[in-house]
Amino acid sequence: MSCFSRAPGKSSAVSSLRKSIGLILELAKRDLTERYSGATLGAVWNFIYPLVSIVIYVVIFSSIMGARLPGSSSVYSYGIYLVAGIIPWTAFANTVSRMSSVYLEKKHIITKIHVDLRTFPAFIVVSETITFTVTMGIFFAFLLATGSEITYLIAFLPLIYFIQQLFAYSIGFFVGMFVVFLRDVKEMVAVVIQFWFWFTPIVYVYEILPDFAQQILIYNPALAFISGYQDIFVFQRVPGLSYLGLVFILSICLLLVANFIFTRLEKDIRDFI
Amino acid sequence: MIRVSGVTKRFKLYHSPRDRLKEILFRKQYHRDFTALDNVSFEVGEGETLGIIGQNGAGKSTLLKILSGVIIADDGTIEVDGKVTGLLELGTGFNPELTGVENIYMNGTFLGMSRDELDRKKQSIIDFTELGDFVYDPIKTYSSGMLMRLAFSIAIHAEPKCFLVDEALSVGDAYFQQKCMRKIQEFRAAGGSIIFVSHDTNAVKTLCDYAIMLEGGKIAMAGKPKEVVDFYQGLLLKKAHVGPSEVRVDRRVHADSDLHSDVSTGEVDVTSLRILNQAGEDVDSIETDDTIVIRICVQSRRYLDDPHYGFIIRNNLGVSVSETNTYCMGVATQPLSPGEVAVVEFEMAVPLAPGHYAVSVGVANRGWGYGNFEEYLHLMHDGMILTVMAKTDGIHFAGVFDMHPDVRIRQGRDAVL
């Protein structure tokens, strides 16, 4: 057995939690500013990319190519459908792929200072959430400008997002441990995410799929939250909460398993980095 | 207070990280074990300094990494009643793109300081570094000395209970090293524990309350810094020895109950060591500037083709104040036959400051390069203690020795620059 007792006492759990939250926020802030450090516009670039993709999808697909959702006559309906899926998918995919390589990327810190390997990757979740929130804000502005309806359903948004990111965190944490031992896993994650994107109804509509494909796609957890956003923004209906509940339970199970593996591998992870 | 008990660290050496995964999956051994630390225990109390010495690969870095929490020990426990920070060569996790101030915040957060605390201490941290406006520049533009200043300042302001120092301190200039030393003394006076890892054996002797020597991951010796350092230096000489016979390091107990280490192959005996005054009488106490003769009698058991003889005079801190040998002095020596006795005399004036000095003498064979020998045959550590007293008619001076300054003072109309 090995233990590293630091700052014993009653308030230790609370104060260590407060410290790791402070660390996560500081890292998230740096994450947003560092990526474009040196660029004149700096952190603004974080929001220019999503803005550009919204414009491309809405303008090109809807206005220029004239794509329409089945059963809808609105010019923008397909564009809104696309964006409603792509914004959360981007947050999800970025969280998973960046978390999977976080230990390697932050090697220069992990090998120098003691950090809690379980909690500190959460800075990625925070930083992606900020990007997500701003992009969603831009999307709202666009919806208001085009006269689309925003209903009370957006109250479900934080819940869906929470479940989605919890799921992303549990996968990222799980995969991240293996990337330390096998660098190829990082590339595999990129490939899997590509496939996953096209196995999720984001650019196409679930209903147009043949029956057997619909049956298979039900097992795709991403369908639960992506269709949730589409329900809110496009179809104006209450998202499938029990479906989301299953994803929540799945995430918790995955976290527990990952945590169990972590407790057994932490020593090796630190040795290998 | 920091208590380390039974810490053991084994590294599993794999050909590639992939083998680790294979091992998990196939439950077959793909690694070879390497024990970097083996059952290491020590305790550093409040206000105490522990010195750790040892050769490269002895386990010093592994121990520092475990103490700083970067890697985890396989066995044993480490109890610290607070934070451990330090100034380590293994680095600080700075981000080169960020400015000095930004790195203070980033690094400070890693060391467990809150935002408020950092806001409060920021100025004090910057002031200590004396980096001026450079703290607003990205640290990739810093020199290694400047980085060291920043790292030290953050680490000591994090209010640790235990502070780790290694060779990284030597990167700084003499002025800042002194400043750091004063800060470390303050920290120690306030009840902090210090672990000092160094190859600078003189520093270990002067700074530490006690020392341990690591060898092959084990504590080879623990005790008073001077004893441990002598033992360590003996082992180093033994390593440098390339002759056919083996060198033994013996710890012998002197009358004053201090441990001394003699290094010897057993092929050469120093049969006598005497210090004589100009009248040829044995002395153990002289006045500053007196001339002495160090006379040693050496008897060899085998043929030495190029024997050389030397002496070391060290002060009470164990710091060498003067040392040389016949090879370094450019003296051509005669070969020494088995059984033959050589009497070697070093005559010199001793301008040393009052105090106690230890005289060590040594014999080696075949000099090469800049004062190296192929065979280190015998080193008699602290064979005699020489006491130097103030010269009755001499000037008053402080420091290591009297440089016999001349002085001229001109003033008024005569003061021509």
CSV table of C-alpha atoms in Angstrom, one decimal, chain B:
chain,number,residue,atom,x,y,z
B,1,MET,CA,7.7,17.4,9.3
B,2,ILE,CA,8.0,14.8,6.6
B,3,ARG,CA,8.2,11.1,7.4
B,4,VAL,CA,9.2,8.6,4.8
B,5,SER,CA,8.9,5.0,5.8
B,6,GLY,CA,9.8,2.0,3.7
B,7,VAL,CA,9.4,3.6,0.4
B,8,THR,CA,10.1,1.2,-2.5
B,9,LYS,CA,9.8,1.9,-6.2
B,10,ARG,CA,10.1,-0.6,-8.9
B,11,PHE,CA,10.0,0.5,-12.5
B,12,LYS,CA,8.7,-2.0,-15.0
B,13,LEU,CA,10.9,-1.7,-18.0
B,14,TYR,CA,9.1,-2.5,-21.3
B,15,HIS,CA,10.4,-2.4,-24.8
B,16,SER,CA,7.5,-0.3,-25.7
B,17,PRO,CA,4.4,1.0,-23.9
B,18,ARG,CA,2.4,-1.4,-26.0
B,19,ASP,CA,3.9,-4.3,-24.0
B,20,ARG,CA,2.2,-2.9,-20.9
B,21,LEU,CA,-1.2,-3.3,-22.6
B,22,LYS,CA,-0.3,-6.7,-23.8
B,23,GLU,CA,0.6,-7.7,-20.3
B,24,ILE,CA,-2.9,-6.6,-19.1
B,25,LEU,CA,-4.7,-8.4,-21.9
B,26,PHE,CA,-2.7,-11.6,-22.0
B,27,ARG,CA,-1.6,-11.8,-18.4
B,28,LYS,CA,1.9,-12.7,-19.4
B,29,GLN,CA,5.0,-11.0,-18.2
B,30,TYR,CA,6.6,-8.6,-20.8
B,31,HIS,CA,8.7,-6.5,-18.5
B,32,ARG,CA,11.8,-6.6,-16.5
B,33,ASP,CA,11.8,-5.1,-13.0
B,34,PHE,CA,14.2,-2.4,-12.0
B,35,THR,CA,14.2,-1.4,-8.4
B,36,ALA,CA,15.0,2.3,-8.2
B,37,LEU,CA,14.3,2.7,-4.5
B,38,ASP,CA,14.5,-0.1,-2.0
B,39,ASN,CA,13.0,0.4,1.5
B,40,VAL,CA,14.1,3.9,2.0
B,41,SER,CA,13.1,5.5,5.3
B,42,PHE,CA,13.9,8.8,6.9
B,43,GLU,CA,12.4,11.6,8.8
B,44,VAL,CA,13.0,15.4,8.6
B,45,GLY,CA,11.6,17.3,11.6
B,46,GLU,CA,10.5,20.9,11.8
B,47,GLY,CA,13.4,23.3,11.1
B,48,GLU,CA,15.7,20.5,10.0
B,49,THR,CA,17.6,20.0,6.8
B,50,LEU,CA,18.4,16.6,5.4
B,51,GLY,CA,21.1,16.2,2.7
B,52,ILE,CA,20.9,13.4,0.2
B,53,ILE,CA,23.9,12.5,-1.8
B,54,GLY,CA,24.6,9.6,-4.2
B,55,GLN,CA,25.9,9.0,-7.7
B,56,ASN,CA,23.9,9.3,-10.8
B,57,GLY,CA,21.3,6.5,-10.9
B,58,ALA,CA,21.4,6.0,-7.1
B,59,GLY,CA,17.7,6.9,-6.9
B,60,LYS,CA,17.8,10.6,-5.9
B,61,SER,CA,15.6,11.8,-8.7
B,62,THR,CA,13.1,9.0,-8.2
B,63,LEU,CA,12.9,9.9,-4.6
B,64,LEU,CA,12.4,13.6,-5.4
B,65,LYS,CA,9.6,12.7,-7.9
B,66,ILE,CA,7.9,10.5,-5.3
B,67,LEU,CA,8.2,13.3,-2.7
B,68,SER,CA,6.7,15.8,-5.1
B,69,GLY,CA,3.9,13.4,-5.9
B,70,VAL,CA,4.6,13.1,-9.6
B,71,ILE,CA,5.0,9.4,-9.4
B,72,ILE,CA,3.7,6.9,-6.8
B,73,ALA,CA,5.7,4.5,-4.7
B,74,ASP,CA,4.9,0.8,-4.8
B,75,ASP,CA,5.4,0.4,-1.1
B,76,GLY,CA,5.8,2.5,1.9
B,77,THR,CA,4.2,5.7,3.1
B,78,ILE,CA,5.0,9.4,3.0
B,79,GLU,CA,3.5,11.6,5.6
B,80,VAL,CA,3.6,15.3,5.2
B,81,ASP,CA,1.7,17.7,7.4
B,82,GLY,CA,1.2,20.2,4.5
B,83,LYS,CA,2.5,21.0,1.1
B,84,VAL,CA,5.7,19.9,-0.6
B,85,THR,CA,7.2,22.3,-3.1
B,86,GLY,CA,10.6,22.8,-4.3
B,87,LEU,CA,13.1,24.0,-6.8
B,88,LEU,CA,13.9,21.0,-8.9
B,89,GLU,CA,15.9,20.4,-12.0
B,90,LEU,CA,13.2,18.2,-13.2
B,91,GLY,CA,11.3,21.3,-13.9
B,92,THR,CA,8.3,23.3,-12.8
B,93,GLY,CA,5.7,22.8,-15.5
B,94,PHE,CA,6.0,26.4,-16.8
B,95,ASN,CA,4.3,27.2,-20.1
B,96,PRO,CA,6.9,29.0,-22.3
B,97,GLU,CA,4.3,30.9,-24.2
B,98,LEU,CA,2.8,32.6,-21.2
B,99,THR,CA,4.3,35.7,-19.5
B,100,GLY,CA,6.0,35.5,-16.1
B,101,VAL,CA,2.9,36.9,-14.3
B,102,GLU,CA,0.6,34.4,-16.1
B,103,ASN,CA,2.9,31.6,-15.1
B,104,ILE,CA,2.8,32.8,-11.5
B,105,TYR,CA,-1.0,32.3,-11.6
B,106,MET,CA,-0.8,29.0,-13.5
B,107,ASN,CA,2.0,27.5,-11.5
B,108,GLY,CA,0.6,28.9,-8.2
B,109,THR,CA,-2.7,27.2,-8.9
B,110,PHE,CA,-1.0,23.9,-9.5
B,111,LEU,CA,0.8,24.3,-6.2
B,112,GLY,CA,-2.6,24.7,-4.5
B,113,MET,CA,-2.8,28.5,-4.1
B,114,SER,CA,-6.2,30.1,-4.6
B,115,ARG,CA,-6.9,33.0,-6.8
B,116,ASP,CA,-7.2,35.4,-3.8
B,117,GLU,CA,-4.0,34.2,-2.3
B,118,LEU,CA,-2.2,34.7,-5.6
B,119,ASP,CA,-3.7,38.2,-6.0
B,120,ARG,CA,-2.3,39.0,-2.5
B,121,LYS,CA,1.1,37.5,-3.0
B,122,LYS,CA,1.7,38.4,-6.7
B,123,GLN,CA,3.7,41.5,-5.9
B,124,SER,CA,5.8,39.9,-3.3
B,125,ILE,CA,6.6,37.0,-5.7
B,126,ILE,CA,7.6,39.4,-8.4
B,127,ASP,CA,9.6,41.6,-6.0
B,128,PHE,CA,11.6,38.6,-4.9
B,129,THR,CA,12.6,37.6,-8.4
B,130,GLU,CA,13.9,41.1,-9.2
B,131,LEU,CA,12.9,40.5,-12.8
B,132,GLY,CA,11.4,44.0,-13.2
B,133,ASP,CA,9.4,44.4,-16.4
B,134,PHE,CA,10.5,41.1,-17.7
B,135,VAL,CA,7.7,39.5,-15.8
B,136,TYR,CA,5.4,40.8,-18.5
B,137,ASP,CA,7.3,39.0,-21.2
B,138,PRO,CA,6.7,35.4,-22.3
B,139,ILE,CA,9.1,33.2,-20.4
B,140,LYS,CA,10.4,31.6,-23.5
B,141,THR,CA,12.6,34.7,-23.7
B,142,TYR,CA,14.0,34.1,-20.2
B,143,SER,CA,17.5,32.8,-19.4
B,144,SER,CA,17.8,29.7,-17.3
B,145,GLY,CA,18.8,31.9,-14.3
B,146,MET,CA,15.7,34.0,-14.7
B,147,LEU,CA,13.5,30.9,-14.9
B,148,MET,CA,15.1,29.7,-11.7
B,149,ARG,CA,14.3,32.9,-10.0
B,150,LEU,CA,10.7,32.7,-10.9
B,151,ALA,CA,10.4,29.1,-10.0
B,152,PHE,CA,12.0,29.6,-6.6
B,153,SER,CA,9.9,32.6,-5.8
B,154,ILE,CA,6.6,30.8,-6.6
B,155,ALA,CA,7.6,27.6,-4.8
B,156,ILE,CA,8.7,29.4,-1.5
B,157,HIS,CA,5.6,31.6,-1.5
B,158,ALA,CA,3.3,28.6,-1.7
B,159,GLU,CA,3.8,28.1,2.0
B,160,PRO,CA,5.1,24.6,1.9
B,161,LYS,CA,5.9,22.5,5.0
B,162,CYS,CA,8.7,20.7,3.1
B,163,PHE,CA,10.9,22.3,0.5
B,164,LEU,CA,13.0,20.3,-1.9
B,165,VAL,CA,16.1,21.7,-3.4
B,166,ASP,CA,18.5,20.1,-5.9
B,167,GLU,CA,21.2,21.3,-8.3
B,168,ALA,CA,18.7,23.6,-9.9
B,169,LEU,CA,19.8,26.3,-7.4
B,170,SER,CA,23.3,26.4,-9.0
B,171,VAL,CA,21.8,27.9,-12.1
B,172,GLY,CA,21.4,31.2,-10.5
B,173,ASP,CA,24.1,33.8,-10.1
B,174,ALA,CA,26.0,34.1,-6.9
B,175,TYR,CA,23.9,37.0,-5.7
B,176,PHE,CA,20.6,35.2,-6.2
B,177,GLN,CA,21.9,32.0,-4.7
B,178,GLN,CA,22.8,33.9,-1.6
B,179,LYS,CA,19.3,35.4,-1.6
B,180,CYS,CA,17.7,32.0,-2.0
B,181,MET,CA,19.9,30.6,0.8
B,182,ARG,CA,18.8,33.4,3.2
B,183,LYS,CA,15.1,32.7,2.2
B,184,ILE,CA,15.7,29.0,2.8
B,185,GLN,CA,17.2,29.7,6.2
B,186,GLU,CA,14.2,31.9,7.1
B,187,PHE,CA,11.9,29.1,6.0
B,188,ARG,CA,13.8,26.7,8.2
B,189,ALA,CA,13.8,29.0,11.1
B,190,ALA,CA,10.0,29.2,10.8
B,191,GLY,CA,9.8,25.5,11.2
B,192,GLY,CA,10.0,24.2,7.6
B,193,SER,CA,11.7,21.0,6.7
B,194,ILE,CA,14.2,21.0,3.9
B,195,ILE,CA,15.5,18.2,1.7
B,196,PHE,CA,18.7,19.1,-0.1
B,197,VAL,CA,19.9,16.9,-2.9
B,198,SER,CA,23.3,17.7,-4.3
B,199,HIS,CA,26.6,16.6,-5.7
B,200,ASP,CA,28.1,19.6,-3.9
B,201,THR,CA,29.4,17.8,-0.9
B,202,ASN,CA,30.7,20.9,0.7
B,203,ALA,CA,27.3,22.5,0.6
B,204,VAL,CA,25.8,19.3,2.1
B,205,LYS,CA,28.3,19.6,4.9
B,206,THR,CA,27.6,23.2,5.6
B,207,LEU,CA,23.8,23.3,5.2
B,208,CYS,CA,22.5,20.0,6.5
B,209,ASP,CA,21.8,18.7,10.0
B,210,TYR,CA,22.3,15.2,8.8
B,211,ALA,CA,22.7,13.3,5.5
B,212,ILE,CA,21.9,10.1,3.8
B,213,MET,CA,23.8,8.5,1.0
B,214,LEU,CA,21.9,6.5,-1.6
B,215,GLU,CA,23.5,3.7,-3.5
B,216,GLY,CA,21.6,1.4,-5.9
B,217,GLY,CA,18.3,2.6,-4.4
B,218,LYS,CA,19.2,1.8,-0.8
B,219,ILE,CA,20.4,4.0,2.0
B,220,ALA,CA,24.1,3.1,2.1
B,221,MET,CA,24.9,5.3,4.9
B,222,ALA,CA,23.1,7.8,7.2
B,223,GLY,CA,24.5,10.1,9.8
B,224,LYS,CA,26.3,13.3,10.3
B,225,PRO,CA,26.9,15.1,7.0
B,226,LYS,CA,30.7,15.0,7.3
B,227,GLU,CA,30.8,11.3,7.9
B,228,VAL,CA,28.4,10.5,5.1
B,229,VAL,CA,30.3,12.8,2.7
B,230,ASP,CA,33.7,11.3,3.5
B,231,PHE,CA,32.3,7.9,3.0
B,232,TYR,CA,30.8,9.0,-0.3
B,233,GLN,CA,34.0,10.6,-1.5
B,234,GLY,CA,35.8,7.5,-0.6
B,235,LEU,CA,33.5,5.5,-2.8
B,236,LEU,CA,34.0,8.0,-5.7
B,237,LEU,CA,37.8,7.5,-5.4
B,238,LYS,CA,37.2,3.8,-5.4
B,239,LYS,CA,35.3,4.2,-8.7
B,240,ALA,CA,38.0,6.3,-10.3
B,241,HIS,CA,40.6,3.7,-9.4
B,242,VAL,CA,41.4,1.5,-12.4
B,243,GLY,CA,44.3,-0.5,-10.9
B,244,PRO,CA,44.2,-4.3,-10.5
B,245,SER,CA,43.6,-4.5,-6.7
B,246,GLU,CA,40.3,-3.6,-5.1
B,247,VAL,CA,39.8,-0.5,-2.9
B,248,ARG,CA,38.2,-0.9,0.5
B,249,VAL,CA,36.4,1.9,2.3
B,250,ASP,CA,36.7,1.4,6.0
B,251,ARG,CA,34.9,3.3,8.6
B,252,ARG,CA,37.2,3.6,11.6
B,253,VAL,CA,36.3,5.1,14.9
B,254,HIS,CA,38.7,7.7,16.3
B,255,ALA,CA,39.3,8.5,19.9
B,256,ASP,CA,37.0,11.5,19.5
B,257,SER,CA,34.3,9.0,18.5
B,258,ASP,CA,33.7,10.6,15.1
B,259,LEU,CA,33.5,8.3,12.2
B,260,HIS,CA,36.3,8.6,9.7
B,261,SER,CA,36.5,6.8,6.4
B,262,ASP,CA,39.8,5.5,5.0
B,263,VAL,CA,40.0,4.5,1.5
B,264,SER,CA,42.7,2.0,0.7
B,265,THR,CA,43.6,-0.9,-1.6
B,266,GLY,CA,45.7,-2.3,1.3
B,267,GLU,CA,48.8,-2.2,-0.9
B,268,VAL,CA,50.2,1.0,0.7
B,269,ASP,CA,50.5,2.0,4.3
B,270,VAL,CA,50.9,5.5,5.6
B,271,THR,CA,53.1,4.5,8.5
B,272,SER,CA,53.3,7.9,10.0
B,273,LEU,CA,51.9,11.4,9.6
B,274,ARG,CA,53.5,14.2,11.5
B,275,ILE,CA,53.3,18.0,11.5
B,276,LEU,CA,56.5,19.7,12.4
B,277,ASN,CA,57.4,23.3,13.0
B,278,GLN,CA,60.5,25.0,11.7
B,279,ALA,CA,62.5,23.7,14.6
B,280,GLY,CA,61.6,20.2,13.6
B,281,GLU,CA,59.3,19.6,16.7
B,282,ASP,CA,55.9,17.9,16.5
B,283,VAL,CA,53.1,20.4,16.8
B,284,ASP,CA,49.4,20.3,16.6
B,285,SER,CA,48.8,24.0,17.2
B,286,ILE,CA,50.4,26.9,15.4
B,287,GLU,CA,49.9,30.6,14.8
B,288,THR,CA,48.7,32.1,11.5
B,289,ASP,CA,51.6,32.5,9.1
B,290,ASP,CA,53.8,29.9,10.8
B,291,THR,CA,55.7,27.6,8.5
B,292,ILE,CA,55.0,23.9,9.0
B,293,VAL,CA,56.2,20.6,7.5
B,294,ILE,CA,53.7,17.8,6.8
B,295,ARG,CA,55.8,14.7,6.9
B,296,ILE,CA,54.4,11.4,5.9
B,297,CYS,CA,56.1,8.0,5.7
B,298,VAL,CA,54.8,5.7,3.0
B,299,GLN,CA,55.5,2.0,2.7
B,300,SER,CA,54.4,0.1,-0.3
B,301,ARG,CA,53.8,-3.7,-0.6
B,302,ARG,CA,54.2,-3.7,-4.3
B,303,TYR,CA,56.1,-1.9,-7.0
B,304,LEU,CA,54.8,1.6,-7.9
B,305,ASP,CA,56.1,3.0,-11.1
B,306,ASP,CA,54.8,6.5,-10.7
B,307,PRO,CA,53.8,7.2,-7.1
B,308,HIS,CA,52.4,10.5,-6.0
B,309,TYR,CA,51.7,11.9,-2.6
B,310,GLY,CA,49.3,14.6,-1.6
B,311,PHE,CA,47.5,16.4,1.2
B,312,ILE,CA,44.2,18.1,1.9
B,313,ILE,CA,43.6,20.8,4.5
B,314,ARG,CA,40.0,21.3,5.4
B,315,ASN,CA,38.3,23.7,7.8
B,316,ASN,CA,35.7,22.8,10.5
B,317,LEU,CA,32.9,22.8,7.9
B,318,GLY,CA,34.8,20.2,5.9
B,319,VAL,CA,35.5,22.6,3.1
B,320,SER,CA,38.8,22.2,1.5
B,321,VAL,CA,41.0,25.3,1.9
B,322,SER,CA,44.0,23.9,0.1
B,323,GLU,CA,44.9,20.6,-1.4
B,324,THR,CA,47.6,19.5,-3.9
B,325,ASN,CA,49.9,16.6,-4.6
B,326,THR,CA,53.3,16.0,-6.1
B,327,TYR,CA,51.8,15.3,-9.5
B,328,CYS,CA,49.9,18.6,-9.6
B,329,MET,CA,53.0,20.3,-8.4
B,330,GLY,CA,54.9,19.0,-11.3
B,331,VAL,CA,57.4,17.0,-9.2
B,332,ALA,CA,59.0,13.9,-10.8
B,333,THR,CA,59.0,11.1,-8.3
B,334,GLN,CA,61.1,7.9,-8.1
B,335,PRO,CA,59.4,4.5,-8.4
B,336,LEU,CA,58.8,2.8,-5.1
B,337,SER,CA,59.9,-0.8,-4.6
B,338,PRO,CA,58.1,-3.3,-2.4
B,339,GLY,CA,59.0,-2.7,1.2
B,340,GLU,CA,60.7,0.6,0.5
B,341,VAL,CA,59.8,3.6,2.6
B,342,ALA,CA,59.3,7.0,1.2
B,343,VAL,CA,59.4,10.0,3.5
B,344,VAL,CA,57.6,12.9,1.9
B,345,GLU,CA,57.7,16.4,3.3
B,346,PHE,CA,55.5,19.3,2.3
B,347,GLU,CA,56.8,22.6,3.7
B,348,MET,CA,54.6,25.7,3.6
B,349,ALA,CA,53.6,28.8,5.4
B,350,VAL,CA,50.0,28.6,6.8
B,351,PRO,CA,48.3,32.0,6.4
B,352,LEU,CA,45.0,30.6,7.5
B,353,ALA,CA,42.4,32.2,9.8
B,354,PRO,CA,42.3,30.9,13.4
B,355,GLY,CA,40.3,27.7,13.7
B,356,HIS,CA,40.6,23.9,13.6
B,357,TYR,CA,41.8,22.2,10.4
B,358,ALA,CA,41.9,18.6,9.5
B,359,VAL,CA,44.8,17.3,7.5
B,360,SER,CA,44.3,14.3,5.2
B,361,VAL,CA,47.0,12.7,3.2
B,362,GLY,CA,46.9,10.3,0.2
B,363,VAL,CA,48.9,8.2,-2.1
B,364,ALA,CA,48.2,7.4,-5.7
B,365,ASN,CA,49.9,5.9,-8.7
B,366,ARG,CA,50.2,7.1,-12.3
B,367,GLY,CA,48.9,10.6,-12.7
B,368,TRP,CA,47.2,11.7,-15.9
B,369,GLY,CA,45.4,14.7,-17.3
B,370,TYR,CA,44.5,17.5,-14.9
B,371,GLY,CA,45.2,15.9,-11.6
B,372,ASN,CA,43.7,12.4,-12.1
B,373,PHE,CA,45.3,9.1,-11.2
B,374,GLU,CA,44.9,5.6,-12.5
B,375,GLU,CA,45.2,4.1,-9.1
B,376,TYR,CA,44.0,5.6,-5.8
B,377,LEU,CA,45.9,3.6,-3.3
B,378,HIS,CA,45.4,5.2,0.0
B,379,LEU,CA,43.5,8.2,1.5
B,380,MET,CA,43.8,8.8,5.2
B,381,HIS,CA,40.9,11.1,6.0
B,382,ASP,CA,41.5,13.7,8.7
B,383,GLY,CA,44.6,12.0,10.0
B,384,MET,CA,45.5,15.0,12.2
B,385,ILE,CA,43.8,18.0,13.5
B,386,LEU,CA,45.8,21.3,13.3
B,387,THR,CA,44.8,24.2,15.4
B,388,VAL,CA,45.6,27.6,14.1
B,389,MET,CA,45.6,30.5,16.6
B,390,ALA,CA,45.7,34.2,16.0
B,391,LYS,CA,49.1,35.6,15.5
B,392,THR,CA,50.0,37.8,18.5
B,393,ASP,CA,51.6,40.6,16.4
B,394,GLY,CA,49.5,40.1,13.3
B,395,ILE,CA,46.7,42.2,11.9
B,396,HIS,CA,43.1,41.3,12.7
B,397,PHE,CA,41.3,39.7,9.8
B,398,ALA,CA,38.3,37.6,9.1
B,399,GLY,CA,37.5,35.1,6.3
B,400,VAL,CA,39.5,32.2,5.2
B,401,PHE,CA,43.1,33.4,5.2
B,402,ASP,CA,45.3,36.5,5.5
B,403,MET,CA,46.1,38.0,2.1
B,404,HIS,CA,48.6,40.3,3.7
B,405,PRO,CA,47.2,43.5,2.1
B,406,ASP,CA,49.4,46.6,1.7
B,407,VAL,CA,47.5,49.8,2.1
B,408,ARG,CA,48.1,53.3,0.8
B,409,ILE,CA,45.9,56.3,1.7
B,410,ARG,CA,46.2,59.6,-0.1
B,411,GLN,CA,43.9,62.5,0.5
B,412,GLY,CA,43.7,66.3,0.3
B,413,ARG,CA,46.2,67.8,-2.2
B,414,ASP,CA,48.1,64.6,-2.7
B,415,ALA,CA,45.1,62.7,-3.9
B,416,VAL,CA,45.9,62.5,-7.6
B,417,LEU,CA,43.6,60.1,-9.4
